[in-house]
mmCIF file of C-alpha atoms in Angstrom:
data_model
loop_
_atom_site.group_PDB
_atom_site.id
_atom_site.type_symbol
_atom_site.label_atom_id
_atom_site.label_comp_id
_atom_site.label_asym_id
_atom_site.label_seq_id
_atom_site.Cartn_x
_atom_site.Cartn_y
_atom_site.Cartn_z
ATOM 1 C CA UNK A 21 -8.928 71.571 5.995
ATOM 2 C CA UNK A 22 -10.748 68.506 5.685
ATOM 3 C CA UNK A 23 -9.973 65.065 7.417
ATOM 4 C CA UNK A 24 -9.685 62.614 4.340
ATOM 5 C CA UNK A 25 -11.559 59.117 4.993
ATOM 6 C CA UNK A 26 -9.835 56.337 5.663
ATOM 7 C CA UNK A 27 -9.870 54.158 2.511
ATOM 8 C CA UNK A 28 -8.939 50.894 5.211
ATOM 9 C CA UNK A 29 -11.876 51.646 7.442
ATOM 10 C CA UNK A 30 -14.088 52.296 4.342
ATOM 11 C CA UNK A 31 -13.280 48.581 2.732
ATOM 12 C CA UNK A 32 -15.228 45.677 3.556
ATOM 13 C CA UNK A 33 -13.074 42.909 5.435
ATOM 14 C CA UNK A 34 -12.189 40.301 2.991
ATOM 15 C CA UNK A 35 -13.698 37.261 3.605
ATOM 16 C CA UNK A 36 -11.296 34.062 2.990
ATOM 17 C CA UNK A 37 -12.073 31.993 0.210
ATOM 18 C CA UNK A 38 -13.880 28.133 1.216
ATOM 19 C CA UNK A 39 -11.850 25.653 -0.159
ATOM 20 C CA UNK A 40 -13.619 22.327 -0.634
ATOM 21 C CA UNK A 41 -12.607 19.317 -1.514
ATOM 22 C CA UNK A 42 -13.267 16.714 -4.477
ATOM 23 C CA UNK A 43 -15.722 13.996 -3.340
ATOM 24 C CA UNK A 44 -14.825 11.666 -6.255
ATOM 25 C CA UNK A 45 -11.417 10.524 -5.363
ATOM 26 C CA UNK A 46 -11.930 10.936 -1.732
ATOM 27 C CA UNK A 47 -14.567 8.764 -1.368
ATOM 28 C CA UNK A 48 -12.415 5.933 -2.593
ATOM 29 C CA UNK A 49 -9.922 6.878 -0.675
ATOM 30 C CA UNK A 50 -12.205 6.559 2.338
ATOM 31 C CA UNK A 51 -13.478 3.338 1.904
ATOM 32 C CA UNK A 52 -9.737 2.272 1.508
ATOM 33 C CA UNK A 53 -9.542 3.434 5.099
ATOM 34 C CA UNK A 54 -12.404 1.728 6.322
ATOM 35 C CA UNK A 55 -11.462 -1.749 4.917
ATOM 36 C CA UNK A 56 -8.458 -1.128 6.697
ATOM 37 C CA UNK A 57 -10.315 -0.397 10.061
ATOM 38 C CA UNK A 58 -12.468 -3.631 9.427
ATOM 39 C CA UNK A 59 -9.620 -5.753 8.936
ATOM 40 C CA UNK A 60 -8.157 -4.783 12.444
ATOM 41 C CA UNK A 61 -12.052 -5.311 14.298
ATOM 42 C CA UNK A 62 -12.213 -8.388 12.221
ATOM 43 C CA UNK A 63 -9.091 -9.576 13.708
ATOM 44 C CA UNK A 64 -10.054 -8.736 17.072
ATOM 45 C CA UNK A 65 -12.853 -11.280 16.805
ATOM 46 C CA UNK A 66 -10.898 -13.851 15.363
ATOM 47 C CA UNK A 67 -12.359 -13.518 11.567
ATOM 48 C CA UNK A 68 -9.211 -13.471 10.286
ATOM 49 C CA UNK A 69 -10.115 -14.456 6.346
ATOM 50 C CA UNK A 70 -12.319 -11.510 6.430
ATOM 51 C CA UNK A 71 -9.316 -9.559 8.118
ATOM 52 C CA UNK A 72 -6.940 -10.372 4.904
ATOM 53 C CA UNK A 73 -9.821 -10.221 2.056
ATOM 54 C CA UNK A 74 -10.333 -6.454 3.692
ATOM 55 C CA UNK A 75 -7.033 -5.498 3.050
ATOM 56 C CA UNK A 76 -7.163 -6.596 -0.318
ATOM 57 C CA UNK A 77 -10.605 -4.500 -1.120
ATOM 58 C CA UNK A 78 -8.400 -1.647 0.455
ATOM 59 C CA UNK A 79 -5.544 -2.567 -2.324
ATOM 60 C CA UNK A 80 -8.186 -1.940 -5.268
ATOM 61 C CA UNK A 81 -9.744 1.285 -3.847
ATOM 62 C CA UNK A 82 -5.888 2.729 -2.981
ATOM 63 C CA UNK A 83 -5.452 1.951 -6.932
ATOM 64 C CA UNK A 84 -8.204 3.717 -7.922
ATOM 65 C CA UNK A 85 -8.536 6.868 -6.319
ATOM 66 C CA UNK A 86 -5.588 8.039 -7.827
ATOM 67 C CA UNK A 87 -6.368 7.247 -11.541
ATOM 68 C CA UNK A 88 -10.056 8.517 -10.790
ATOM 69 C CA UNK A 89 -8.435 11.904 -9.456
ATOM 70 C CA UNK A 90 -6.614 12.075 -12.680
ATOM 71 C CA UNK A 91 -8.732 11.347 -15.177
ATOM 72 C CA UNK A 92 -11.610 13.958 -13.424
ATOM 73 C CA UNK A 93 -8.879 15.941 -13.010
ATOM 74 C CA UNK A 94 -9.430 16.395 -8.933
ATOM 75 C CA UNK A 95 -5.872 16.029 -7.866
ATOM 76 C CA UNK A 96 -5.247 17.954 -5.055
ATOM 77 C CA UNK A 97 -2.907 18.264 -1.835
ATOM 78 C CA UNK A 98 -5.902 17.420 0.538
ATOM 79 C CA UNK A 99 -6.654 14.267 -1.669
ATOM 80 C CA UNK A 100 -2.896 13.285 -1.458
ATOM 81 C CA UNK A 101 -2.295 13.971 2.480
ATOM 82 C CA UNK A 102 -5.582 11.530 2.877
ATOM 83 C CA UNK A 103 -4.238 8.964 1.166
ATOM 84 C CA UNK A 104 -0.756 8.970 2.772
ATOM 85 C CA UNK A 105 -3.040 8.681 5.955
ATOM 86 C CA UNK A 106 -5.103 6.166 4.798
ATOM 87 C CA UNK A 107 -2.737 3.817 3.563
ATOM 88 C CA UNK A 108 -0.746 4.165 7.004
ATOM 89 C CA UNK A 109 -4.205 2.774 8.674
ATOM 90 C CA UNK A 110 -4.557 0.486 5.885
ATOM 91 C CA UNK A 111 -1.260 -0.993 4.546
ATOM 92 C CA UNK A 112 -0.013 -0.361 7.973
ATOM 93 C CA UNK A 113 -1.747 -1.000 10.806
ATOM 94 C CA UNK A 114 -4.112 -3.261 10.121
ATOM 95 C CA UNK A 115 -1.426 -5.890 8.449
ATOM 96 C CA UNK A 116 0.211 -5.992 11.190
ATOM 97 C CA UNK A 117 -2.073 -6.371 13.879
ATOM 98 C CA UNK A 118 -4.395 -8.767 11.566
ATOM 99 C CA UNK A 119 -0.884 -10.893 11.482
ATOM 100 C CA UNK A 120 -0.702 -10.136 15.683
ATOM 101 C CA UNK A 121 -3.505 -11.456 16.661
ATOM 102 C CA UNK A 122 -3.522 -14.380 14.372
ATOM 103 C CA UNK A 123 -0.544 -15.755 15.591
ATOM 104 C CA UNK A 124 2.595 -13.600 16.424
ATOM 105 C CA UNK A 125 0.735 -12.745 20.088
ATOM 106 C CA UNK A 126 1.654 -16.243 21.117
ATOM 107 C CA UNK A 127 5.124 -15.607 21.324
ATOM 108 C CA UNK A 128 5.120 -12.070 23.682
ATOM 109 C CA UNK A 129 7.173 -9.473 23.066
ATOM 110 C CA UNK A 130 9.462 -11.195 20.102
ATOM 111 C CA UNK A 131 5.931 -10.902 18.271
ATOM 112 C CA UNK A 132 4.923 -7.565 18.950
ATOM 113 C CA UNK A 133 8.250 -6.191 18.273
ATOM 114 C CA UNK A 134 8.247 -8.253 14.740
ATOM 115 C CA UNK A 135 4.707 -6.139 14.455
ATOM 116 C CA UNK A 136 6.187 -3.050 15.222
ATOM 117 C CA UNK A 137 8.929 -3.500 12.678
ATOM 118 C CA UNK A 138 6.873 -3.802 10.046
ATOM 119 C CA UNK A 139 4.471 -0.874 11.372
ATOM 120 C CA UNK A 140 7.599 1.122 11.214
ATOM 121 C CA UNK A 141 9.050 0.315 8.048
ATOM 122 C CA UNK A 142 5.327 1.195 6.377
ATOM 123 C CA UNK A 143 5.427 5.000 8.155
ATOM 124 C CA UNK A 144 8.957 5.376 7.485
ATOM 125 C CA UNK A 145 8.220 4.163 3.858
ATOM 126 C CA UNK A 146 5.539 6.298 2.869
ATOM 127 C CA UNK A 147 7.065 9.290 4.468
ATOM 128 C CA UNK A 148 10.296 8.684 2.326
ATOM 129 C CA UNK A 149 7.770 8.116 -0.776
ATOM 130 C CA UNK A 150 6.146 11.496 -0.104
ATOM 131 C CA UNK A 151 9.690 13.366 -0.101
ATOM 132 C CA UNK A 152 11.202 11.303 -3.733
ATOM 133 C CA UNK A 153 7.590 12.652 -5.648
ATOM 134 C CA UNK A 154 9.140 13.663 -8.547
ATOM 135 C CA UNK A 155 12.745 12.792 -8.327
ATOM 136 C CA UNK A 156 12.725 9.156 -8.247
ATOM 137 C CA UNK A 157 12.915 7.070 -11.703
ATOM 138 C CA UNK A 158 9.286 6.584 -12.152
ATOM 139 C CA UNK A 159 9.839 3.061 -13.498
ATOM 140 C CA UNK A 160 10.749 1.710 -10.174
ATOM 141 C CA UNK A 161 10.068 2.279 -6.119
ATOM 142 C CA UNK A 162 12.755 2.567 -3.871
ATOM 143 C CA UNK A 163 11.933 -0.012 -1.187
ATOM 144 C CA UNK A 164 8.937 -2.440 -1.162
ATOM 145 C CA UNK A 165 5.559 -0.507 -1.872
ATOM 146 C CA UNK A 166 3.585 -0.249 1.752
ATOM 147 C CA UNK A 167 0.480 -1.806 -0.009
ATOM 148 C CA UNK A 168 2.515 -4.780 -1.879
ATOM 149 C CA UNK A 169 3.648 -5.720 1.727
ATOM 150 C CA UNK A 170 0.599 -5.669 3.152
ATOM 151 C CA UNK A 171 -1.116 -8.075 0.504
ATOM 152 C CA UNK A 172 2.499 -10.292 1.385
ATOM 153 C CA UNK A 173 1.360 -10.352 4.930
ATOM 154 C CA UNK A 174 -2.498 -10.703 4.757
ATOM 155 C CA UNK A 175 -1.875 -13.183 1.582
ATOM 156 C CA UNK A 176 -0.421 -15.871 4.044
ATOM 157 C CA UNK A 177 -3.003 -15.285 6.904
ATOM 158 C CA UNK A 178 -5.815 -15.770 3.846
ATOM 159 C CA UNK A 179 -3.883 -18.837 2.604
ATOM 160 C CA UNK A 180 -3.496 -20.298 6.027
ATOM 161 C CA UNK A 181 -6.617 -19.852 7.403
ATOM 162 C CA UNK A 182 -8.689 -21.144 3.800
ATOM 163 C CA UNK A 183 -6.507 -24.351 4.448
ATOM 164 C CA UNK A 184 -7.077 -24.663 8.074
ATOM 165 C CA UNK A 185 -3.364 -24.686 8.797
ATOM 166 C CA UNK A 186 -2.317 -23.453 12.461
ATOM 167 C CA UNK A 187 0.409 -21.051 12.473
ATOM 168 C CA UNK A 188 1.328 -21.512 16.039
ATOM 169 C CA UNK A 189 3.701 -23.875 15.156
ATOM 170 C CA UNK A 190 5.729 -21.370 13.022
ATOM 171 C CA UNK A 191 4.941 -18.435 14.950
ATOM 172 C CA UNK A 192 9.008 -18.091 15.020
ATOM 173 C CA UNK A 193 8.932 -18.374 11.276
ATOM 174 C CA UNK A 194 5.826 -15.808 10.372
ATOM 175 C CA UNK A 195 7.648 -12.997 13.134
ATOM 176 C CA UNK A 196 10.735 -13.185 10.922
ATOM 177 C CA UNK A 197 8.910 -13.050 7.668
ATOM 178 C CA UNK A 198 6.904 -10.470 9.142
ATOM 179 C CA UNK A 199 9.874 -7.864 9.908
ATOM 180 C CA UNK A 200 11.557 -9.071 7.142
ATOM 181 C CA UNK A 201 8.796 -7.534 4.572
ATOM 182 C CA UNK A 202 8.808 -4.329 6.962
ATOM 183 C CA UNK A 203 12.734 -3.887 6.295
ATOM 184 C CA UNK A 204 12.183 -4.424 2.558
ATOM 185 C CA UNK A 205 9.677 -1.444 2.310
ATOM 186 C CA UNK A 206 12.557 1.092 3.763
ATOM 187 C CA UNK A 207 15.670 -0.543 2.081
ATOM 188 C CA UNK A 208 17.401 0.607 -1.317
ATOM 189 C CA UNK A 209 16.448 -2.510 -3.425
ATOM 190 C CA UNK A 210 14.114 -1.210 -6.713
ATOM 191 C CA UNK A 211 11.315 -2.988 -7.522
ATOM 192 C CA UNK A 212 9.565 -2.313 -10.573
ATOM 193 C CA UNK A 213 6.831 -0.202 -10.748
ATOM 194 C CA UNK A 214 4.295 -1.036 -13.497
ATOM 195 C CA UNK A 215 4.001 2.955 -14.088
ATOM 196 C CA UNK A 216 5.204 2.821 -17.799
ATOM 197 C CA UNK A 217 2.923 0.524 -19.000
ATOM 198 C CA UNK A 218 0.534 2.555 -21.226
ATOM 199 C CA UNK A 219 -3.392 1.148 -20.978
ATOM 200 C CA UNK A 220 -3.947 3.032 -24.202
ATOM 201 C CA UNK A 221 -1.735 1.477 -26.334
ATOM 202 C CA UNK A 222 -2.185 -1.875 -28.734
ATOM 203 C CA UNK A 223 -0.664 -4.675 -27.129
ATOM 204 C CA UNK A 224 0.212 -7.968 -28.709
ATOM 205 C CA UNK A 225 -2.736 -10.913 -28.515
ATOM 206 C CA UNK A 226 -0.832 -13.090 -26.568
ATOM 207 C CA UNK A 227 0.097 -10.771 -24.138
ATOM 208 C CA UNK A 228 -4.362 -10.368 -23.603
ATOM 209 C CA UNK A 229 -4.529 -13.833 -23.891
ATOM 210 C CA UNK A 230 -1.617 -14.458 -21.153
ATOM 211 C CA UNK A 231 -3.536 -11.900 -18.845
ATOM 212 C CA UNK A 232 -7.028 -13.670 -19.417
ATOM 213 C CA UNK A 233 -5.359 -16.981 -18.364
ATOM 214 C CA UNK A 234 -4.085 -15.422 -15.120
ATOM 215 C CA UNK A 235 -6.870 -13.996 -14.010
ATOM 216 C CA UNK A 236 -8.653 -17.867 -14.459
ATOM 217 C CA UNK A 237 -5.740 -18.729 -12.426
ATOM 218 C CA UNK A 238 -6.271 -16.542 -9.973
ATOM 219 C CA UNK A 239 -9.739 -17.320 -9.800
ATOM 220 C CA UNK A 240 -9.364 -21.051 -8.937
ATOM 221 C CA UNK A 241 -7.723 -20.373 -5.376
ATOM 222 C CA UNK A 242 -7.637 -16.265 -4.930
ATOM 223 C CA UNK A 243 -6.330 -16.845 -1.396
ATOM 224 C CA UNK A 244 -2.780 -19.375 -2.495
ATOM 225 C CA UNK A 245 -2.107 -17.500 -6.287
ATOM 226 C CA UNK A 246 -2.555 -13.643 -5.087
ATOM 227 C CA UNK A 247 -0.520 -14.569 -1.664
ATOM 228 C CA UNK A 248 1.832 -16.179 -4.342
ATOM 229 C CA UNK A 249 2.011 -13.672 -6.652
ATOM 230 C CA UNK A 250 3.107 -10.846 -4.330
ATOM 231 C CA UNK A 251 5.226 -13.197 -2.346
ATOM 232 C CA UNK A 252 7.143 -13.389 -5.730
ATOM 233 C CA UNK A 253 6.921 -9.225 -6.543
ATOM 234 C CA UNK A 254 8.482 -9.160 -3.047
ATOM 235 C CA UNK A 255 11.244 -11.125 -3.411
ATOM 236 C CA UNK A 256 11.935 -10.297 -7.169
ATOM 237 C CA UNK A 257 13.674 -7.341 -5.243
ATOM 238 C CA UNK A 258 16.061 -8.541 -3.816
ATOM 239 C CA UNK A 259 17.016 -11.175 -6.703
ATOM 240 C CA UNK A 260 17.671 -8.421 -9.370
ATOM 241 C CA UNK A 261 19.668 -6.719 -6.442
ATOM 242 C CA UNK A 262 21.597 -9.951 -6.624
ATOM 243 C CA UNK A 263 21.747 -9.990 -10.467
ATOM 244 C CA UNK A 264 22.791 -6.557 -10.730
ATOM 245 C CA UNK A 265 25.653 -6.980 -8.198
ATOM 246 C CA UNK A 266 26.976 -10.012 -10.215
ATOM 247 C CA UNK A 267 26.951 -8.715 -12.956
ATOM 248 C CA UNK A 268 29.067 -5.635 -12.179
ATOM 249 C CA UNK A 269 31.449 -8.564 -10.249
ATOM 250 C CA UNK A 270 32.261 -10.373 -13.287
ATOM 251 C CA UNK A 271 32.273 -6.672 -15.309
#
């Protein structure tokens, strides 16, 4: 009787499939993450406008590697993990060291303990982002978006700095402000998202015209009107919290 072959020894080992990944996307994503690591060296040598404008570049690329993965059609897990890391390093880290060793090192450990609230909140905030994909109300974010708190924080070092004002004098002030925007990105207060606002549909004139005039705006003194303008997404919050609870009061 004959020994049958074995068909196992007789088949070729199969060789696991390369998976790359999509440069597109993840190219912005990177140089998200290396405006973040400049603002931090930039702080380090006391260049502090640089410091903020850096994490403001890293606010733009953050907001477009998403929408260039999904209009290429590159989405992918990879691309996503990256980003969560990235924005950690970005939105993060550097905001709150930029903010450290501008002025919150003067006061010892009441400063770096304001830095590591914020630090915190951000990680603890885009880790509780990652787990709500998809079952959250896409109109709104739950808790203050990570990169919305870092353009409040590097907003007032810009602003300060482009107006020479010293912020030793309200170091006190800026640590409280500081751990105060960290809180806000891991509380339950909504804040509006932007997300169903279609870029393909006809919009009203004015409503052009009203965005043309503030962007001139903008444009006379970036450094006061973004700071500004995300000091006032920040707190709107917390206001509608306050509106909504009133209103189911007097209900």
């Amino acid at each position: 009787m004959t020994e049958q072959p074995n068909q196992e020894e007789n088949q070729e080992p199969v060789k696991p499939r390369s998976r790359g990944i999509y440069l597109l996307p993840n190219l912005f994503t990177t140089g998200a993450l290396f405006s973040g690591f400049y603002a931090v060296v930039a702080s380090m040598h006391s260049n502090f406008e640089n410091a903020a404008i850096a994490i403001f570049v890293a606010m733009v690329l953050d907001g477009l590697d998403g929408r260039v993965a999904r209009l290429t059609n590159t989405s992918s897990a990879f691309g996503a993990e990256y980003d969560s890391l990235a924005d950690m390093v970005s939105f993060g880290v550097a905001p709150s060291l930029v903010v450290f060793n501008w002025v919150l090192d003067d006061i010892g450990k009441l400063g770096w303990f304001a830095a590591f609230v914020y630090v915190a909140g951000a990680a603890l905030r885009l880790a509780r982002f990652n787990t709500q994909i998809g079952s959250m109300d896409k109109r709104y974010f739950m808790g203050l978006p990570s990169p919305a708190a870092a353009a409040t924080v590097a907003g007032l070092v810009w602003a300060a700095t482009e107006y020479n004002i010293d912020g030793a004098p309200f170091a006190y002030l800026i640590a409280l402000y500081v751990a105060v925007v960290g809180v806000l990105m891991v509380s339950n207060i909504l804040y509006y998202s932007f997300k169903d606002v279609s870029l393909k549909e006809k919009v009203p004139f004015l409503i052009l015209a009203g965005i043309v005039l503030a962007v001139g705006v903008i444009s006379i003194s970036p450094e006061t009107f973004l700071w500004l303008l995300f000091l006032t997404y920040a707190a709107s919050g917390p206001l509608l919290w306050v509106i909504r609870k009133t209103k189911k009061t007097n209900a």
